[in-house]
């Protein structure tokens, strides 16, 4: 299983939220310093523009560009709701770009993105109690996560990042029930996000057939170290 250290950004700072609530913001320093610290130690990075997700347009493209100069495989997203924004993010050299809100509110936009950029386009499927949320997790839809995932695959999406909002930032493990249900429903690359805290979490996700997992607050808060992540990934390759 591949593990992706996560950096979430607001106002040029690394932050973590709990359940996507902007009132729970905790700051973890400068992203450029963190990227230099991680450079050469891990190959992949999950870089999310939370400020952009809330505003509806990317706000941290400079950080994405810097991450690419450091040699990371960069998965990034947040606020990509126009073709101009998508082109701008792709122009940074990002390897995998996550569409969120727009993928569900404007399926034609998703189709055009896939036609233009192919497998570099992935979709962030964020859900609370199995119900898809959009607009920076601030608005619930009437879509169920399994139905949404199947619909994305039908449109040609090859990678889905699933975030269980109820687990995010709580350090109490991923929602294995939802991850297993998604794995049974779709056969594309599936990435787990939310609550991944221990090696046991990694083992459980791997046993469920999950391809990749994002590790955020547990790493930034010091509950696990980057060395831990590197060792876990090596043992579960």
Short mmCIF file of C-alpha atoms in Angstrom, two decimals:
data_model
loop_
_atom_site.label_atom_id
_atom_site.label_comp_id
_atom_site.label_asym_id
_atom_site.label_seq_id
_atom_site.Cartn_x
_atom_site.Cartn_y
_atom_site.Cartn_z
CA UNK A 1 0.00 0.00 0.00
CA UNK A 2 1.21 3.49 -0.84
CA UNK A 3 1.02 6.14 1.89
CA UNK A 4 0.70 9.85 1.15
CA UNK A 5 1.73 12.41 3.78
CA UNK A 6 -0.78 15.25 3.72
CA UNK A 7 -0.42 19.01 3.80
CA UNK A 8 -3.58 21.14 3.99
CA UNK A 9 -3.25 24.87 3.35
CA UNK A 10 -4.98 28.02 4.55
CA UNK A 11 -3.46 31.50 4.19
CA UNK A 12 -0.03 30.11 3.33
CA UNK A 13 0.16 27.91 6.43
CA UNK A 14 -0.14 24.17 7.05
CA UNK A 15 -3.35 23.50 8.96
CA UNK A 16 -5.55 20.63 10.06
CA UNK A 17 -9.28 20.75 10.63
CA UNK A 18 -11.58 18.31 12.43
CA UNK A 19 -14.51 17.06 10.34
CA UNK A 20 -13.83 19.88 7.87
CA UNK A 21 -14.90 22.54 10.38
CA UNK A 22 -12.92 25.73 9.71
CA UNK A 23 -13.48 26.79 13.32
CA UNK A 24 -11.26 23.89 14.48
CA UNK A 25 -8.18 25.08 12.58
CA UNK A 26 -4.82 24.09 14.05
CA UNK A 27 -1.65 25.47 12.46
CA UNK A 28 1.49 23.43 11.80
CA UNK A 29 3.91 25.90 10.30
CA UNK A 30 5.36 26.79 6.94
CA UNK A 31 4.70 24.47 3.98
CA UNK A 32 7.98 25.28 2.24
CA UNK A 33 10.00 24.25 5.28
CA UNK A 34 7.99 21.05 5.67
CA UNK A 35 8.45 20.16 2.01
CA UNK A 36 12.20 20.67 2.29
CA UNK A 37 12.21 18.49 5.41
CA UNK A 38 10.38 15.69 3.59
CA UNK A 39 12.28 16.07 0.30
CA UNK A 40 13.94 12.85 -0.82
CA UNK A 41 12.41 10.83 2.00
CA UNK A 42 8.95 10.04 0.63
CA UNK A 43 7.95 9.93 -3.04
CA UNK A 44 4.29 11.00 -2.87
CA UNK A 45 2.48 13.97 -1.39
CA UNK A 46 -1.19 14.89 -0.81
CA UNK A 47 -1.46 18.68 -0.99
CA UNK A 48 -4.89 20.25 -0.46
CA UNK A 49 -5.84 23.91 -0.77
CA UNK A 50 -8.55 24.22 1.89
CA UNK A 51 -8.74 27.96 1.44
CA UNK A 52 -9.29 27.39 -2.27
CA UNK A 53 -11.97 24.79 -1.59
CA UNK A 54 -13.89 27.29 0.50
CA UNK A 55 -13.34 30.20 -1.91
CA UNK A 56 -14.06 28.22 -5.07
CA UNK A 57 -10.72 28.90 -6.74
CA UNK A 58 -7.11 27.74 -6.09
CA UNK A 59 -5.10 29.95 -3.74
CA UNK A 60 -1.82 28.06 -3.26
CA UNK A 61 -0.45 27.18 -6.69
CA UNK A 62 2.98 28.45 -5.65
CA UNK A 63 3.21 25.70 -3.04
CA UNK A 64 2.26 23.07 -5.61
CA UNK A 65 4.95 24.35 -7.97
CA UNK A 66 7.53 24.25 -5.18
CA UNK A 67 6.55 20.69 -4.26
CA UNK A 68 7.20 19.64 -7.86
CA UNK A 69 10.65 21.27 -7.81
CA UNK A 70 11.35 19.10 -4.73
CA UNK A 71 10.70 15.98 -6.79
CA UNK A 72 7.45 14.78 -5.23
CA UNK A 73 4.64 12.98 -7.01
CA UNK A 74 1.99 15.57 -6.15
CA UNK A 75 -1.69 14.85 -5.71
CA UNK A 76 -3.50 18.14 -5.23
CA UNK A 77 -6.94 19.72 -5.19
CA UNK A 78 -9.14 22.40 -3.72
CA UNK A 79 -11.32 24.97 -5.45
CA UNK A 80 -10.97 23.68 -9.01
CA UNK A 81 -14.36 24.72 -10.38
CA UNK A 82 -13.54 26.16 -13.80
CA UNK A 83 -11.56 25.05 -16.82
CA UNK A 84 -9.20 27.98 -16.28
CA UNK A 85 -8.52 26.83 -12.72
CA UNK A 86 -7.99 23.26 -13.86
CA UNK A 87 -5.54 24.37 -16.55
CA UNK A 88 -3.68 26.51 -14.01
CA UNK A 89 -3.28 23.63 -11.57
CA UNK A 90 -2.21 21.24 -14.33
CA UNK A 91 0.35 23.82 -15.47
CA UNK A 92 2.14 23.51 -12.12
CA UNK A 93 3.13 19.98 -13.15
CA UNK A 94 0.90 18.29 -10.57
CA UNK A 95 0.76 14.55 -11.25
CA UNK A 96 -2.80 13.91 -10.05
CA UNK A 97 -5.42 16.63 -9.73
CA UNK A 98 -8.51 16.13 -7.61
CA UNK A 99 -11.86 17.47 -8.67
CA UNK A 100 -14.45 17.69 -5.94
CA UNK A 101 -17.58 19.83 -6.01
CA UNK A 102 -17.57 20.41 -9.75
CA UNK A 103 -17.41 16.70 -10.52
CA UNK A 104 -20.82 16.27 -8.90
CA UNK A 105 -22.54 19.55 -9.78
CA UNK A 106 -21.40 19.66 -13.42
CA UNK A 107 -20.74 16.18 -14.87
CA UNK A 108 -20.04 17.70 -18.30
CA UNK A 109 -17.11 19.55 -16.76
CA UNK A 110 -15.77 16.24 -15.48
CA UNK A 111 -16.14 14.72 -18.93
CA UNK A 112 -14.18 17.58 -20.51
CA UNK A 113 -11.48 17.33 -17.86
CA UNK A 114 -11.07 13.60 -18.43
CA UNK A 115 -10.98 14.08 -22.20
CA UNK A 116 -8.24 16.70 -21.88
CA UNK A 117 -6.08 15.31 -19.07
CA UNK A 118 -6.96 11.62 -18.82
CA UNK A 119 -5.66 9.73 -15.80
CA UNK A 120 -4.16 12.86 -14.26
CA UNK A 121 -7.73 13.70 -13.23
CA UNK A 122 -9.03 12.04 -10.08
CA UNK A 123 -12.13 12.77 -8.02
CA UNK A 124 -12.38 13.54 -4.31
CA UNK A 125 -15.50 11.84 -2.97
CA UNK A 126 -16.17 13.33 0.46
CA UNK A 127 -19.00 11.96 2.56
CA UNK A 128 -20.53 12.14 6.02
CA UNK A 129 -22.55 9.10 7.09
CA UNK A 130 -22.45 7.92 3.49
CA UNK A 131 -23.85 11.16 2.03
CA UNK A 132 -21.69 13.17 -0.38
CA UNK A 133 -20.73 16.69 0.69
CA UNK A 134 -19.52 19.53 -1.56
CA UNK A 135 -18.28 23.13 -1.37
CA UNK A 136 -15.46 22.46 1.04
CA UNK A 137 -17.60 19.92 2.94
CA UNK A 138 -19.98 22.72 3.87
CA UNK A 139 -23.01 21.47 1.90
CA UNK A 140 -24.64 18.03 1.87
CA UNK A 141 -26.08 16.63 -1.35
CA UNK A 142 -28.71 13.96 -1.93
CA UNK A 143 -26.08 11.57 -3.35
CA UNK A 144 -25.10 8.36 -1.59
CA UNK A 145 -21.38 7.60 -1.68
CA UNK A 146 -21.68 4.18 -3.35
CA UNK A 147 -23.99 5.47 -6.08
CA UNK A 148 -21.70 8.45 -6.63
CA UNK A 149 -18.61 6.23 -6.92
CA UNK A 150 -20.29 3.98 -9.46
CA UNK A 151 -21.37 7.00 -11.44
CA UNK A 152 -17.81 8.35 -11.51
CA UNK A 153 -16.46 5.05 -12.77
CA UNK A 154 -19.11 4.98 -15.48
CA UNK A 155 -17.85 8.36 -16.66
CA UNK A 156 -14.28 7.07 -16.91
CA UNK A 157 -12.72 8.12 -13.60
CA UNK A 158 -9.77 5.84 -12.76
CA UNK A 159 -8.89 7.15 -9.27
CA UNK A 160 -11.19 8.05 -6.38
CA UNK A 161 -10.07 9.61 -3.11
CA UNK A 162 -12.65 8.85 -0.43
CA UNK A 163 -12.69 10.99 2.70
CA UNK A 164 -14.93 9.97 5.57
CA UNK A 165 -15.61 13.41 7.04
CA UNK A 166 -16.72 11.95 10.36
CA UNK A 167 -13.28 10.38 10.83
CA UNK A 168 -11.18 13.27 9.58
CA UNK A 169 -8.82 14.80 12.10
CA UNK A 170 -9.98 12.63 15.01
CA UNK A 171 -7.05 10.16 15.12
CA UNK A 172 -9.40 7.26 15.86
CA UNK A 173 -9.00 5.16 12.72
CA UNK A 174 -10.63 5.10 9.28
CA UNK A 175 -14.20 4.12 8.55
CA UNK A 176 -13.47 0.58 7.41
CA UNK A 177 -17.13 -0.22 6.80
CA UNK A 178 -17.43 2.51 4.18
CA UNK A 179 -14.05 1.68 2.61
CA UNK A 180 -14.98 -2.01 2.29
CA UNK A 181 -18.33 -1.11 0.74
CA UNK A 182 -16.65 1.15 -1.79
CA UNK A 183 -14.05 -1.48 -2.60
CA UNK A 184 -16.82 -3.97 -3.34
CA UNK A 185 -18.60 -1.42 -5.52
CA UNK A 186 -15.75 -0.19 -7.76
CA UNK A 187 -12.50 -1.62 -9.10
CA UNK A 188 -10.58 1.60 -9.80
CA UNK A 189 -7.69 2.95 -7.70
CA UNK A 190 -9.20 3.77 -4.29
CA UNK A 191 -7.53 6.08 -1.79
CA UNK A 192 -8.60 6.28 1.86
CA UNK A 193 -8.51 9.54 3.79
CA UNK A 194 -9.64 10.35 7.28
CA UNK A 195 -8.53 8.89 10.60
CA UNK A 196 -5.48 6.88 9.45
CA UNK A 197 -3.33 6.90 12.57
CA UNK A 198 -1.62 3.57 13.26
CA UNK A 199 0.05 0.72 11.41
CA UNK A 200 -2.98 -1.37 12.34
CA UNK A 201 -5.10 1.11 10.34
CA UNK A 202 -2.79 0.62 7.36
CA UNK A 203 -3.00 -3.17 7.70
CA UNK A 204 -6.80 -3.05 7.89
CA UNK A 205 -7.07 -0.86 4.82
CA UNK A 206 -4.69 -3.07 2.88
CA UNK A 207 -6.69 -6.14 3.90
CA UNK A 208 -9.79 -4.37 2.57
CA UNK A 209 -8.09 -3.94 -0.81
CA UNK A 210 -7.48 -0.20 -0.58
CA UNK A 211 -4.67 1.00 -2.85
CA UNK A 212 -3.43 4.15 -1.11
CA UNK A 213 -4.00 6.01 2.16
CA UNK A 214 -3.53 9.63 3.19
CA UNK A 215 -1.94 10.34 6.57
CA UNK A 216 -2.44 13.87 7.83
CA UNK A 217 -3.02 14.95 11.42
CA UNK A 218 -1.34 11.89 12.94
CA UNK A 219 1.86 12.86 11.16
CA UNK A 220 1.74 16.61 11.70
CA UNK A 221 0.79 16.30 15.38
CA UNK A 222 3.71 13.95 16.04
CA UNK A 223 1.60 10.92 16.88
CA UNK A 224 3.51 9.13 14.11
CA UNK A 225 6.77 10.12 12.46
CA UNK A 226 7.78 10.26 8.84
CA UNK A 227 10.12 7.37 9.60
CA UNK A 228 7.10 5.38 10.82
CA UNK A 229 5.31 6.02 7.54
CA UNK A 230 8.34 4.99 5.52
CA UNK A 231 8.69 1.76 7.53
CA UNK A 232 4.95 0.99 7.33
CA UNK A 233 4.93 1.43 3.57
CA UNK A 234 8.00 -0.79 3.19
CA UNK A 235 6.39 -3.55 5.27
CA UNK A 236 3.13 -3.36 3.35
CA UNK A 237 4.46 -2.89 -0.17
#
